[in-house]
PDB file of C-alpha atoms in Angstrom:
ATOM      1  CA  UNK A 264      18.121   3.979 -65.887  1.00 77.00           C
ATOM      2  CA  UNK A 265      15.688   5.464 -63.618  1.00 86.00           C
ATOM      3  CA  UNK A 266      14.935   8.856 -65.490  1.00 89.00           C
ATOM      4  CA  UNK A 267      13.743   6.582 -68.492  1.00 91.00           C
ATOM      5  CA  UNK A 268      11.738   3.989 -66.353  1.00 91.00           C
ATOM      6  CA  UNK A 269       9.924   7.413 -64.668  1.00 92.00           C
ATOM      7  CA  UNK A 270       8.983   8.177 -68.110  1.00 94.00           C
ATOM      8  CA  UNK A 271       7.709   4.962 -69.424  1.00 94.00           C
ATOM      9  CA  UNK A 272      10.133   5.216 -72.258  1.00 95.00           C
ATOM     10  CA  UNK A 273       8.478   2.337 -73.743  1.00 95.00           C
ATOM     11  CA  UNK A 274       5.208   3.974 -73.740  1.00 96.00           C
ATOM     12  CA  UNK A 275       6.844   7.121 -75.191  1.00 98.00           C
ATOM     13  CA  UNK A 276       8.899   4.672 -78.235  1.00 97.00           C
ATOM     14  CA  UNK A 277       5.481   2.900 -78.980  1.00 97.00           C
ATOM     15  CA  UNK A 278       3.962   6.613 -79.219  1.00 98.00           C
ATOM     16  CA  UNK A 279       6.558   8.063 -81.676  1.00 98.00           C
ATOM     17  CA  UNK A 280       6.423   4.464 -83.492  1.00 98.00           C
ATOM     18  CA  UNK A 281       2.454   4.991 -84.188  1.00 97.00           C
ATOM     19  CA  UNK A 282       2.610   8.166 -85.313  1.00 98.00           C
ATOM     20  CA  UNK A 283       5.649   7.929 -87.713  1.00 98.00           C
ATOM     21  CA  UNK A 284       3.718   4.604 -88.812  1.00 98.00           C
ATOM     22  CA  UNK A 285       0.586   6.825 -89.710  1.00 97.00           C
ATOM     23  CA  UNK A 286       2.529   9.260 -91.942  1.00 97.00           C
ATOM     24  CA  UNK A 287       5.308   6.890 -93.689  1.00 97.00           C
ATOM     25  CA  UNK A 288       3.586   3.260 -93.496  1.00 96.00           C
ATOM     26  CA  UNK A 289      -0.075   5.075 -94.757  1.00 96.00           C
ATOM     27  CA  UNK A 290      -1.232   8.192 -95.755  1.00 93.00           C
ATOM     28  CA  UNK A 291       2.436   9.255 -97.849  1.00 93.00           C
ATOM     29  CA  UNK A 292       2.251   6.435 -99.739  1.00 94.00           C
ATOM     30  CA  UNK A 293      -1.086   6.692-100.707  1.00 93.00           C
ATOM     31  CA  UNK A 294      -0.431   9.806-101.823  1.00 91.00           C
ATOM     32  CA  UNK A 295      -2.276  12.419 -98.949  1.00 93.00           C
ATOM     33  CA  UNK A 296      -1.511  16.361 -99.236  1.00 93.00           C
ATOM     34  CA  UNK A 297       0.105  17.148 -96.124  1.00 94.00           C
ATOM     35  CA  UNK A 298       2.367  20.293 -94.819  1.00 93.00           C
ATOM     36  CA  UNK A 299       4.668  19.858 -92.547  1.00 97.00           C
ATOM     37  CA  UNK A 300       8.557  18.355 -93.437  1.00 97.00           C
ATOM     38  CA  UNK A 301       9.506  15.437 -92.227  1.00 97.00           C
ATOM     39  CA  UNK A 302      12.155  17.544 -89.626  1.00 98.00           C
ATOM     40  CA  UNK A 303       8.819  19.953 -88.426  1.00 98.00           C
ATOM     41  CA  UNK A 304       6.745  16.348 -88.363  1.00 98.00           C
ATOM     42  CA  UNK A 305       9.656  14.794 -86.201  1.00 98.00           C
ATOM     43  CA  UNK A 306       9.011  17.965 -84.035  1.00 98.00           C
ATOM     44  CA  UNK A 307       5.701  17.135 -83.545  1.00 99.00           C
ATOM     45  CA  UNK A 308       6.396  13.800 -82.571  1.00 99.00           C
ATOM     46  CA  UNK A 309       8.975  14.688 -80.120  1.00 99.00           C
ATOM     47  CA  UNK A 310       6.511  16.644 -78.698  1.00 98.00           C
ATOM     48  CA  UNK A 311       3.441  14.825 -78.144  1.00 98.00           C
ATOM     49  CA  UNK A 312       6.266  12.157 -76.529  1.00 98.00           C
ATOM     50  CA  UNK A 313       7.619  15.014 -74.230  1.00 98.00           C
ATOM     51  CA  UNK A 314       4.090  15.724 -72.957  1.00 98.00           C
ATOM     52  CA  UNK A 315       2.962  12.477 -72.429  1.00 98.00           C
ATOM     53  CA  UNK A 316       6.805  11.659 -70.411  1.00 97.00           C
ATOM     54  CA  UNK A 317       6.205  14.528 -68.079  1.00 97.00           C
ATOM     55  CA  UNK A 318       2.327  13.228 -67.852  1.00 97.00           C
ATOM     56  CA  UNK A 319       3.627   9.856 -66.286  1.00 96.00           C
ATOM     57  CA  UNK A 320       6.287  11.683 -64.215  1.00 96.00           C
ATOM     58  CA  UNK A 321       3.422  14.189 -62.291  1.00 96.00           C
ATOM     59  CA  UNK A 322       1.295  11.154 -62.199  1.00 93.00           C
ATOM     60  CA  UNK A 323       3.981   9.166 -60.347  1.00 91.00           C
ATOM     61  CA  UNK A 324       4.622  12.078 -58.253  1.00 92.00           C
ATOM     62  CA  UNK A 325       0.521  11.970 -56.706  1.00 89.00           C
ATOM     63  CA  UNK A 326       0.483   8.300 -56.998  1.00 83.00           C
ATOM     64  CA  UNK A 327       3.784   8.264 -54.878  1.00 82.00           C
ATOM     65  CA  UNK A 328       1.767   7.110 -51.308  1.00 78.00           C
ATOM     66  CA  UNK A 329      -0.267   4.808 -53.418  1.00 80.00           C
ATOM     67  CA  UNK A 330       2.440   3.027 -55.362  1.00 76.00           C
ATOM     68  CA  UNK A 331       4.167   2.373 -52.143  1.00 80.00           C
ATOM     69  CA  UNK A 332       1.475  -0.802 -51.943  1.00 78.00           C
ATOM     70  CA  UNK A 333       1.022  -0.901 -55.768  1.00 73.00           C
ATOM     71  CA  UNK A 334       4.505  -0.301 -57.621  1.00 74.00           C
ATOM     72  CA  UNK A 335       7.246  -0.267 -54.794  1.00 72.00           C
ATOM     73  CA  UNK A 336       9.721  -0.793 -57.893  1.00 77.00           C
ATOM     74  CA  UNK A 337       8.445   2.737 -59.238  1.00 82.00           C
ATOM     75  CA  UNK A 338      11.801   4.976 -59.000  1.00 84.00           C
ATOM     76  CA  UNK A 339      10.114   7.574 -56.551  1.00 84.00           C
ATOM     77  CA  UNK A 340       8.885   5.024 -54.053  1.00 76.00           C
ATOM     78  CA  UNK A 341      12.677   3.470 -54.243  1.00 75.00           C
ATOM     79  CA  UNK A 342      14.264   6.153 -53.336  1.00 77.00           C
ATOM     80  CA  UNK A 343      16.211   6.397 -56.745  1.00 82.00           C
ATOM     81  CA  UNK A 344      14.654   9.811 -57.926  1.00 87.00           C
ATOM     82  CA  UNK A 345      13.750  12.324 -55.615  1.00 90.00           C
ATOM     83  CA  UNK A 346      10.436  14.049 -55.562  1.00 89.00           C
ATOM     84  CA  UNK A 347      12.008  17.637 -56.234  1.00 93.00           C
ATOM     85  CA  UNK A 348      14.263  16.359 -59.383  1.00 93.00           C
ATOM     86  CA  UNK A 349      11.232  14.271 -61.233  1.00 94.00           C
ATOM     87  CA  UNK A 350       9.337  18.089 -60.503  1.00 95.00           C
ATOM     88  CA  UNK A 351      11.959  19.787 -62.403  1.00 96.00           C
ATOM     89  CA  UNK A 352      11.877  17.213 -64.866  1.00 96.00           C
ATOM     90  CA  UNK A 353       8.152  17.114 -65.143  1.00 97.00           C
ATOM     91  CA  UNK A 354       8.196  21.062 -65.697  1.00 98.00           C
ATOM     92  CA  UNK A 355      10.768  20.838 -68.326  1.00 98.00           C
ATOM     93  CA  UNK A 356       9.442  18.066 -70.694  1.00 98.00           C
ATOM     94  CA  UNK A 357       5.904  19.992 -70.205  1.00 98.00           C
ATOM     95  CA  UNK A 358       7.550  23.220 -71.147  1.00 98.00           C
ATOM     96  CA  UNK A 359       9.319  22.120 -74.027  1.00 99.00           C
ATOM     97  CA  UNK A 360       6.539  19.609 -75.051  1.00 98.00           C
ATOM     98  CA  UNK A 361       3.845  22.559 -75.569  1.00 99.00           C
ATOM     99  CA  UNK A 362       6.687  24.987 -76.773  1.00 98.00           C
ATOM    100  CA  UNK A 363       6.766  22.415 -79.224  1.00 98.00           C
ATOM    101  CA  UNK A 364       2.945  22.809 -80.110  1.00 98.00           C
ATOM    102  CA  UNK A 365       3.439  26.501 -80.327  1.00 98.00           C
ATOM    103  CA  UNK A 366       6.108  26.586 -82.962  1.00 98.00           C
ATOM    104  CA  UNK A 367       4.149  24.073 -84.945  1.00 98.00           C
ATOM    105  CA  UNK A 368       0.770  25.964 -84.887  1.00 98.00           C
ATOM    106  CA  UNK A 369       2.483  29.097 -85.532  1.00 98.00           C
ATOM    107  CA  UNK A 370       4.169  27.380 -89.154  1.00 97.00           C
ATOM    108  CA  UNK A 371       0.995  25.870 -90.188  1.00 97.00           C
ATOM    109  CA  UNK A 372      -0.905  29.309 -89.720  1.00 95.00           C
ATOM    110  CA  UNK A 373      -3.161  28.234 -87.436  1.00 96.00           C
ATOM    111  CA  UNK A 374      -1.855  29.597 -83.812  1.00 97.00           C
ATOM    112  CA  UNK A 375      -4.896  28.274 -82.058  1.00 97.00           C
ATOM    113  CA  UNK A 376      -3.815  24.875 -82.535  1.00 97.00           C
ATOM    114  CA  UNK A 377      -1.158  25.403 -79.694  1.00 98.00           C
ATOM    115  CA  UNK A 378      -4.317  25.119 -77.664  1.00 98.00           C
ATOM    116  CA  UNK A 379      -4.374  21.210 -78.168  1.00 98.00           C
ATOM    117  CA  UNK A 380      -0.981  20.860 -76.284  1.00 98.00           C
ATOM    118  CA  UNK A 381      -1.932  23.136 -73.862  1.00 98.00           C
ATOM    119  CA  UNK A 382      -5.081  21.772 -73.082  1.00 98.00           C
ATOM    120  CA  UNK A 383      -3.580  18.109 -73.184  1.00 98.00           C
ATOM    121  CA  UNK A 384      -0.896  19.217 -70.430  1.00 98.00           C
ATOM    122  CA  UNK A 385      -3.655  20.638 -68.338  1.00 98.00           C
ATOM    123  CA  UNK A 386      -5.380  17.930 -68.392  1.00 98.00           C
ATOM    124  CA  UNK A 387      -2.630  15.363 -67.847  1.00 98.00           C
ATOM    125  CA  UNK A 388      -1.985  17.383 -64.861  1.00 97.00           C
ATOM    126  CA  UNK A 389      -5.625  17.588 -63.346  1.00 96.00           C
ATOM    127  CA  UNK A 390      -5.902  13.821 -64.238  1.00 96.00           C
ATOM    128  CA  UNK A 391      -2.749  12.890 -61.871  1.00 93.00           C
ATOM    129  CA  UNK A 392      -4.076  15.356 -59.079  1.00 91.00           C
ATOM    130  CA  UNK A 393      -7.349  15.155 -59.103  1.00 90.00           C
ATOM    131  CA  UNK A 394      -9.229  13.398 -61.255  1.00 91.00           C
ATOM    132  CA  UNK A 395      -8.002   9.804 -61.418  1.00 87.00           C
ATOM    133  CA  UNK A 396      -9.440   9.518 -57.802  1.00 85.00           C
ATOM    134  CA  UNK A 397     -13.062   9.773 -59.406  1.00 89.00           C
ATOM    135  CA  UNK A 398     -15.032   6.823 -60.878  1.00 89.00           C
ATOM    136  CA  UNK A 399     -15.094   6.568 -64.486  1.00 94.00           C
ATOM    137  CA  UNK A 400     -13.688   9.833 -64.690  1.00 95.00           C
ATOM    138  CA  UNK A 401      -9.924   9.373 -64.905  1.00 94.00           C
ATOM    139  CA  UNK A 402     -10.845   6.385 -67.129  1.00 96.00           C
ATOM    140  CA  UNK A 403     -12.402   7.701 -69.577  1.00 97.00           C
ATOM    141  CA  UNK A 404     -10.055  11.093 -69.787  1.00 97.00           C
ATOM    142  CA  UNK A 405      -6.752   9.165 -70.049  1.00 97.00           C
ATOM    143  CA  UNK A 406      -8.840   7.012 -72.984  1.00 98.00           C
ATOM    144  CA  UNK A 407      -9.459  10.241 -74.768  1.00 98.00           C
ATOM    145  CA  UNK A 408      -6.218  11.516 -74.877  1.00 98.00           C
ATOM    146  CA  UNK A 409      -4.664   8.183 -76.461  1.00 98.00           C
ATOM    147  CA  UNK A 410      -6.836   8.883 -78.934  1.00 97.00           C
ATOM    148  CA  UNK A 411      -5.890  12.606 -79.252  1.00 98.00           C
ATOM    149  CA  UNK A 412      -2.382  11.305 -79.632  1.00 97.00           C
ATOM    150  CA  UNK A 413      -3.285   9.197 -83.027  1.00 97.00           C
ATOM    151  CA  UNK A 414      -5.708  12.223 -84.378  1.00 97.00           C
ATOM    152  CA  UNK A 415      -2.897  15.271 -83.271  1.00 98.00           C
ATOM    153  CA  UNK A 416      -1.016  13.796 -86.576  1.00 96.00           C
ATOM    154  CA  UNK A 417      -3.933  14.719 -88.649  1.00 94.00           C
ATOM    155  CA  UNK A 418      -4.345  17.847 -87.541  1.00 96.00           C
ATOM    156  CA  UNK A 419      -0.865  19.175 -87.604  1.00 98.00           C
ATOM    157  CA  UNK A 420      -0.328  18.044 -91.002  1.00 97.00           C
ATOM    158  CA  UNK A 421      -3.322  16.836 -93.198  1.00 96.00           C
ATOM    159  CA  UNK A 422      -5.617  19.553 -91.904  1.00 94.00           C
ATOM    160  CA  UNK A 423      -4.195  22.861 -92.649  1.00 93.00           C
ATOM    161  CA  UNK A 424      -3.695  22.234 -96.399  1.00 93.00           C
ATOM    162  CA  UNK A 425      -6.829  20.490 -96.890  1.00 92.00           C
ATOM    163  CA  UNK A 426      -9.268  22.242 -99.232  1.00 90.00           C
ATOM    164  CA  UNK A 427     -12.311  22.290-101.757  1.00 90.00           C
ATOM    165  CA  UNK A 428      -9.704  21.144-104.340  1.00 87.00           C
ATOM    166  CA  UNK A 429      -8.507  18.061-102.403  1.00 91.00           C
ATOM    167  CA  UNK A 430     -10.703  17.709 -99.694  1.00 92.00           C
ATOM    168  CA  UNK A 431     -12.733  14.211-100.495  1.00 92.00           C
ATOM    169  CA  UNK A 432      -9.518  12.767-100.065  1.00 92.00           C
ATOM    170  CA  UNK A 433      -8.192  13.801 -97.094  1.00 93.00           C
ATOM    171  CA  UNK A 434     -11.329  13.345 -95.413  1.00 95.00           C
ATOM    172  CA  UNK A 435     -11.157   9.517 -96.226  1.00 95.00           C
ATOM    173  CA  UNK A 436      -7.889  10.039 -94.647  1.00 96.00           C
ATOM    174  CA  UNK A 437      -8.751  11.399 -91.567  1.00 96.00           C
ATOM    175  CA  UNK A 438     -11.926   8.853 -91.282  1.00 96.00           C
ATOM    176  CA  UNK A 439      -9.429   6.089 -91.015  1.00 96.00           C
ATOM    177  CA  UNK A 440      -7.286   7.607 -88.028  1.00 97.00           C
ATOM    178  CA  UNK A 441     -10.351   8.594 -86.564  1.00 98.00           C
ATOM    179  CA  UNK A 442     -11.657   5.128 -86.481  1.00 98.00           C
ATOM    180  CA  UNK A 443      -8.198   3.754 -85.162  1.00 98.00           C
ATOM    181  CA  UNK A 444      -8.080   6.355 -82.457  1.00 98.00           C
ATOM    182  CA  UNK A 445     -11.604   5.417 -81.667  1.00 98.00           C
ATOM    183  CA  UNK A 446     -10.287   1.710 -81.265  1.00 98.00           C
ATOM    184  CA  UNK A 447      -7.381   3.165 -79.249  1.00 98.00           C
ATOM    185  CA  UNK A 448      -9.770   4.872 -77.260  1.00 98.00           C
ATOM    186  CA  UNK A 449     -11.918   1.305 -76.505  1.00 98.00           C
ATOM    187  CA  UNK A 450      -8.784  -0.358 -76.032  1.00 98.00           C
ATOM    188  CA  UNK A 451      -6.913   1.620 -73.574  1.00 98.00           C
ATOM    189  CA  UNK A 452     -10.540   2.071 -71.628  1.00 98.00           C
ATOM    190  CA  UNK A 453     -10.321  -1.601 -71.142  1.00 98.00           C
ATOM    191  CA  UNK A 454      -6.581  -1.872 -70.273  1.00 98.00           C
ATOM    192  CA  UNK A 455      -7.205   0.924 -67.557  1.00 97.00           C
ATOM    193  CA  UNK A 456     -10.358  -1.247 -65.810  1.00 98.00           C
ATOM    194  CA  UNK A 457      -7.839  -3.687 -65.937  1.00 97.00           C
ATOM    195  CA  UNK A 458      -5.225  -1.933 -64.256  1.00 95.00           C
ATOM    196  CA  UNK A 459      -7.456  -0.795 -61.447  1.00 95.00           C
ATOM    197  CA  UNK A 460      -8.578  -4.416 -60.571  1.00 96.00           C
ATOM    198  CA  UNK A 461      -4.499  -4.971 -60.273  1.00 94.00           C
ATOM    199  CA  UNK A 462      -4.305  -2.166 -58.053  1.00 90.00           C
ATOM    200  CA  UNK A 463      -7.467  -2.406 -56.474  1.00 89.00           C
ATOM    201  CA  UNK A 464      -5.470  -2.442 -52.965  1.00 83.00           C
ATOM    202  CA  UNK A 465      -3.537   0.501 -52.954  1.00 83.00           C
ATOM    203  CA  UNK A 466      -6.385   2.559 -54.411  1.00 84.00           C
ATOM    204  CA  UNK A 467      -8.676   1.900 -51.696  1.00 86.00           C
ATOM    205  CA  UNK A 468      -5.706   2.670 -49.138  1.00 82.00           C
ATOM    206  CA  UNK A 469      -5.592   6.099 -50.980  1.00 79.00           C
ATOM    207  CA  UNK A 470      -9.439   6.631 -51.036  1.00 81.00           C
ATOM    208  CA  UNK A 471     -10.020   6.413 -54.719  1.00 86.00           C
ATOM    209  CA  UNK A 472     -13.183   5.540 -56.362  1.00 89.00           C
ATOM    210  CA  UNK A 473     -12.820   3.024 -59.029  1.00 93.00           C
ATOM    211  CA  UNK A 474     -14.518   0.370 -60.455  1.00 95.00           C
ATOM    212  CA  UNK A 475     -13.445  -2.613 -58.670  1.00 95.00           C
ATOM    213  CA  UNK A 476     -14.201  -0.932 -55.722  1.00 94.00           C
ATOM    214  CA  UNK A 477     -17.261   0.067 -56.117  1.00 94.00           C
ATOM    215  CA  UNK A 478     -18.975  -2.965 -57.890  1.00 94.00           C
ATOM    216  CA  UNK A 479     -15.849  -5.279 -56.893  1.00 94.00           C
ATOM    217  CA  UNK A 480     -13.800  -7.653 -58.776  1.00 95.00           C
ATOM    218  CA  UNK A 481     -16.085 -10.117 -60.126  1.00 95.00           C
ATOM    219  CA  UNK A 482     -18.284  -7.664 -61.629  1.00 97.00           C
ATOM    220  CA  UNK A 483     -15.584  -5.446 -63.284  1.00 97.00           C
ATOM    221  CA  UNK A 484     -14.634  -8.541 -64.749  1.00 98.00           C
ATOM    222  CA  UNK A 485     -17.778  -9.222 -66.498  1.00 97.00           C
ATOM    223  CA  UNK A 486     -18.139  -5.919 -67.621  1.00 98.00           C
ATOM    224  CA  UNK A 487     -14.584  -6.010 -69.343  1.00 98.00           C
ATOM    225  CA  UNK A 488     -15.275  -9.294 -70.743  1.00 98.00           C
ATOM    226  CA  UNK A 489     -18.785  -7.900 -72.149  1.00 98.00           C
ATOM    227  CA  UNK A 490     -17.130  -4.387 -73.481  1.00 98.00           C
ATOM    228  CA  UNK A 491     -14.555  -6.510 -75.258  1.00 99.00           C
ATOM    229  CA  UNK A 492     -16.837  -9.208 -77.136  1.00 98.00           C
ATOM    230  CA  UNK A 493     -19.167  -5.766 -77.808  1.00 99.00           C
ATOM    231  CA  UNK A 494     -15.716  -4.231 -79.950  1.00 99.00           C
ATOM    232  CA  UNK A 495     -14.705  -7.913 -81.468  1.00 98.00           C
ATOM    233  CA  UNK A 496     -18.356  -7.325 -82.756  1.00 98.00           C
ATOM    234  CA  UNK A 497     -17.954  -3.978 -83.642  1.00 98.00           C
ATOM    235  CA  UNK A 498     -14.504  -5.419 -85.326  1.00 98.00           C
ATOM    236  CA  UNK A 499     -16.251  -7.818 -87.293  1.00 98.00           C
ATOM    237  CA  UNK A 500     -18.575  -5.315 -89.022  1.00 97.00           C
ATOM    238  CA  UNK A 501     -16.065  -3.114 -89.717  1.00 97.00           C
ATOM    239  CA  UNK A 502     -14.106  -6.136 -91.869  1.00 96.00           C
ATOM    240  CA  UNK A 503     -17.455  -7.520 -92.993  1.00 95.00           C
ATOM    241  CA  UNK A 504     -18.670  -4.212 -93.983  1.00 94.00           C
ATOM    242  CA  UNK A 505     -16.145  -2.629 -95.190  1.00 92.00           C
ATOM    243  CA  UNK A 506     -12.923  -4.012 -95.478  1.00 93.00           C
ATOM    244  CA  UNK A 507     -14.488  -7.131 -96.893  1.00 90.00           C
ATOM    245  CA  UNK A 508     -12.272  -6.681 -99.579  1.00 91.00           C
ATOM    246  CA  UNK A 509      -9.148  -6.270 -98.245  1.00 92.00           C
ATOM    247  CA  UNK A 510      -7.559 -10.318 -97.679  1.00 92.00           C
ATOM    248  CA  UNK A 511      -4.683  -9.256 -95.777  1.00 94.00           C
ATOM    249  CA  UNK A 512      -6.152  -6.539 -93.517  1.00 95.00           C
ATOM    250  CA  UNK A 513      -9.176  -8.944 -92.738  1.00 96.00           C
ATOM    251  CA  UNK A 514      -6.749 -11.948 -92.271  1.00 97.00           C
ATOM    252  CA  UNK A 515      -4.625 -10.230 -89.999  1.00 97.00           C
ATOM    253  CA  UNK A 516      -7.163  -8.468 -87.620  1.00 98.00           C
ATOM    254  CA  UNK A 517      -8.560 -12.261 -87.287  1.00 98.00           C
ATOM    255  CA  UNK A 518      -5.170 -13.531 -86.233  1.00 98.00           C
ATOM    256  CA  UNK A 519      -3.615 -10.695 -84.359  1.00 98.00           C
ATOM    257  CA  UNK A 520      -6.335  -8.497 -83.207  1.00 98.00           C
ATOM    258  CA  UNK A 521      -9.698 -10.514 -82.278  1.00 98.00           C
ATOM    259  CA  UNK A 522      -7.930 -13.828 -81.846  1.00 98.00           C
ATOM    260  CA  UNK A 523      -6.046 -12.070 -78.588  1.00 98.00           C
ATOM    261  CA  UNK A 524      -8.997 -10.358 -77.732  1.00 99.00           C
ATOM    262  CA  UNK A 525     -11.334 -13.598 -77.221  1.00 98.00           C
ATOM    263  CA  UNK A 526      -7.574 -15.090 -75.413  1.00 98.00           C
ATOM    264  CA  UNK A 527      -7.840 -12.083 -73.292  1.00 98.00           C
ATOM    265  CA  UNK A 528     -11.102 -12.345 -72.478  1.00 98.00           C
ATOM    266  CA  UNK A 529     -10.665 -16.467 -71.547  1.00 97.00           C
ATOM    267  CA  UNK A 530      -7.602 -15.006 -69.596  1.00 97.00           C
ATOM    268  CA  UNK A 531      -9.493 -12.541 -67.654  1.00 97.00           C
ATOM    269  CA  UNK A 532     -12.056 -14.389 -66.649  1.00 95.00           C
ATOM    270  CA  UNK A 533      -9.679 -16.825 -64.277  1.00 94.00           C
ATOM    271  CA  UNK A 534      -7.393 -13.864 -63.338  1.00 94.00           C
ATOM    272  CA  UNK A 535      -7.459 -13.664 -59.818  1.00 91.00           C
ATOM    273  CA  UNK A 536      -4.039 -12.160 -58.625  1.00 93.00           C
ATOM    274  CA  UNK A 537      -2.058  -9.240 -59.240  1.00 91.00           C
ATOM    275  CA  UNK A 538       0.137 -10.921 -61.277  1.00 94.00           C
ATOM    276  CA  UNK A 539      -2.893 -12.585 -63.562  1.00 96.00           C
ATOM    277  CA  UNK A 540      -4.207  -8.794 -64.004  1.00 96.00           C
ATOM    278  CA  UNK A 541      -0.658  -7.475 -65.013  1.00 95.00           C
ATOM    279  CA  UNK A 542      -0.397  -9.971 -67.349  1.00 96.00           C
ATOM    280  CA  UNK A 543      -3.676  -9.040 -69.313  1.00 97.00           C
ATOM    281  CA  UNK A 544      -2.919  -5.769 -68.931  1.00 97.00           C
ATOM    282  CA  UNK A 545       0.138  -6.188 -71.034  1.00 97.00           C
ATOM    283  CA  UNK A 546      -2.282  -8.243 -73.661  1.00 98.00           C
ATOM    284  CA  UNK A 547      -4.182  -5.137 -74.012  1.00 98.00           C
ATOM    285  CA  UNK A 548      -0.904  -3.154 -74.787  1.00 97.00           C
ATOM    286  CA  UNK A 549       0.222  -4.953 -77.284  1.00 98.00           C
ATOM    287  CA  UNK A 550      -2.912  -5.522 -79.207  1.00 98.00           C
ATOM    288  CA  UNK A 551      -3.555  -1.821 -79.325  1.00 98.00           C
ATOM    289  CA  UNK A 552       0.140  -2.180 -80.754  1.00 97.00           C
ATOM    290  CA  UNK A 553      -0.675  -5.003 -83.679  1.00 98.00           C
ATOM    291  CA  UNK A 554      -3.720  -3.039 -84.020  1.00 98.00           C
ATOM    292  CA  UNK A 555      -2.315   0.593 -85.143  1.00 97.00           C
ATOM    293  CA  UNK A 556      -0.021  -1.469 -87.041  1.00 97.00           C
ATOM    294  CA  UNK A 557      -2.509  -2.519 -89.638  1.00 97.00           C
ATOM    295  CA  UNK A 558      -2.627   0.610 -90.802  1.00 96.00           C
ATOM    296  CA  UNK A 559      -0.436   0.032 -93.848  1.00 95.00           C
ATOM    297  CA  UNK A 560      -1.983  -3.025 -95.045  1.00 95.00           C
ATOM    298  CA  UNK A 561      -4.557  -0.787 -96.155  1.00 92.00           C
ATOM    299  CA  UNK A 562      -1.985   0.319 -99.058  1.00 86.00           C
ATOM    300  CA  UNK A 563      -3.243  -3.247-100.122  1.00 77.00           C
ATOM    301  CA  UNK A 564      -6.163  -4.898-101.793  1.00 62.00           C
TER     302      UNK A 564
END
C-alpha cells in the first residue's frame, strides 16, 4: 500500500519494537520504578512512531525532484500519492504525534516535556527543507534524533518518579539507554554517509552538499571504514571493560554486532554501484537492529 511505503512502516515497526523492547525485555524485569501504564506507555510509543511517519512523508515531499533520479519507486515520484494528500497526511500524524507528547507531559507533571515532541517535529521539518542540503549538517541532526527516540522512553517514564530514595538505580538505568542511543547515534551516522554515496547523483542534480560530493566516493569510503573500526574498538572496551562478565552479552555482540561490522566494512570497501551501497546500507539497519536487541541479555550474568 502506498500510504504505508510513504511512511516507512518498517522503520516506524522497528521503532515501536525498540522501545517496547527497552521497557518489557529490560528495565521491568529488572525491577526499575517507572510511571506511566502500559496503555499511557503504548501512547507514547504511538507517538514518537506518528512523528517520525509524518517526518519521512515531508521529507519525501522536498526530496520529490531529487528522488525522481534517486527513488523513482518512491510513491510521490510514481504518481501513486499526490503531493497535496501526503501534506494532509504529514500535518495529521504531526498533529496527533505531538498531541500525543502533550497529554503525556501533562500526566507525568512535567508539561515542559511536550517541548521534546515539539522540538523533534520542528526539527524533522527544517531537516527535510532545509537542512539536509548542508554538509554534515543533516547528518548529524537525523543521528541525534535516533538517539532521542531510544532516550524519549526514559524520560517519559523512568524520569519523573526518580528520586533521592531510588535514584542510584535508575541512573544505572538510564546510563545503559544512554550508551545504546549513543551507539544508535554512531550507527545511523554511518548508514546516512552511506546513503549519500548511493545517492550521490541525484543530490548533486539538486545542489546538495554532502560528503561524497565534496571529498568524493573513495574518500567517504575510507572515512566510513575508519569511523566503523574506531566504534568496533570502542565496542570492544565496552565488553572488555565492563561487560567482561556477562558470557552471553559479550558472545553475542562478537557474533552479531562486530562480526557484521568488520563484513560491512570488507563490503564497503568494493562497493562501487548503487546497488553495492543499498546493500550496506541495509547491513547498517539491521545491526543497529541486533544491536538494541541485546538489551535484555543484560537480565543475564
Amino acid at each position: 500500500m502506498a500510504i504505508l511505503q510513504l511512511i516507512r512502516l518498517p522503520n516506524l515497526l522497528m521503532l515501536a519494537f525498540c522501545q517496547l523492547l527497552i521497557r518489557y525485555g529490560f528495565y521491568i524485569p529488572m525491577g526499575a520504578d517507572f510511571g506511566l501504564s502500559d496503555l499511557d506507555y503504548l501512547i507514547l510509543v504511538l507517538s514518537t512512531c506518528l512523528v517520525a511517519g509524518g517526518g519521512y512523508i515531508i521529507n519525501d515531499i522536498n526530496d520529490l525532484e531529487i528522488d525522481r533520479i534517486n527513488k523513482k519507486n518512491r510513491p510521490l515520484v510514481s504518481g501513486l500519492i499526490q503531493e497535496k494528500t501526503a501534506f494532509s497526511l504529514y500535518v495529521i500524524l504531526t498533529i496527533v504525534g505531538v498531541g500525543g507528547g502533550f497529554y503525556l507531559a501533562n500526566l507525568i507533571g512535567r508539561p515542559a516535556f511536550a517541548g521534546i515532541f515539539v522540538a523533534v517535529a520542528a526539527l524533522l521539518y527544517l531537516y527535510a527543507s532545509m537542512l539536509n542540503s548542508m554538509l554534515l549538517v543533516g547528518n548529524l541532526l537525523i543521528s541525534v534524533l535516533v538517539g532521542v527516540s531510544l532516550l524519549i522512553v526514559v524520560v517519559f517514564d523512568l524520569l519523573p518518579i526518580t528520586d533521592w530514595s531510588n535514584q542510584q538505580n535508575q541512573q544505572w538505568f538510564f546510563s545503559v539507554i544512554l550508551l545504546y542511543s549513543a551507539w544508535s547515534f554512531v550507527i545511523n551516522l554511518l548508514r546516512e554517509w552511506v546513503k549519500d554515496l548511493q545517492d550521490v547523483d541525484g543530490d548533486r542534480n539538486g545542489g546538495r552538499q554532502t560528503l561524497p560530493i565534496v571529498l568524493g566516493r573513495s574518500r567517504t569510503r575510507s572515512l566510513v571504514i575508519a569511523v566503523t573500526i574506531l566504534f568496533i574498538i570502542s565496542l570492544l572496551y565496552q565488553l572488555y571493560f565492563h561487560w567482561y562478565n556477562r558470557s552471553w552479552m559479550v558472545l553475542y555482540f562478537l557474533a552479531l554486532v562486530i562480526g557484521p561490522l568488520i563484513f560491512f566494512c570488507i563490503k564497503l570497501q568494493s562497493s562501487t554501484t548503487t546497488d553495492d551501497y543499498r546493500k550496506a546500507s541495509t547491513i547498517l539497519k539491521l545491526i543497529m537492529f541486533m544491536a538494541i536487541c541485546s538489551i535484555p541479555l543484560l537480565n543475564l550474568n
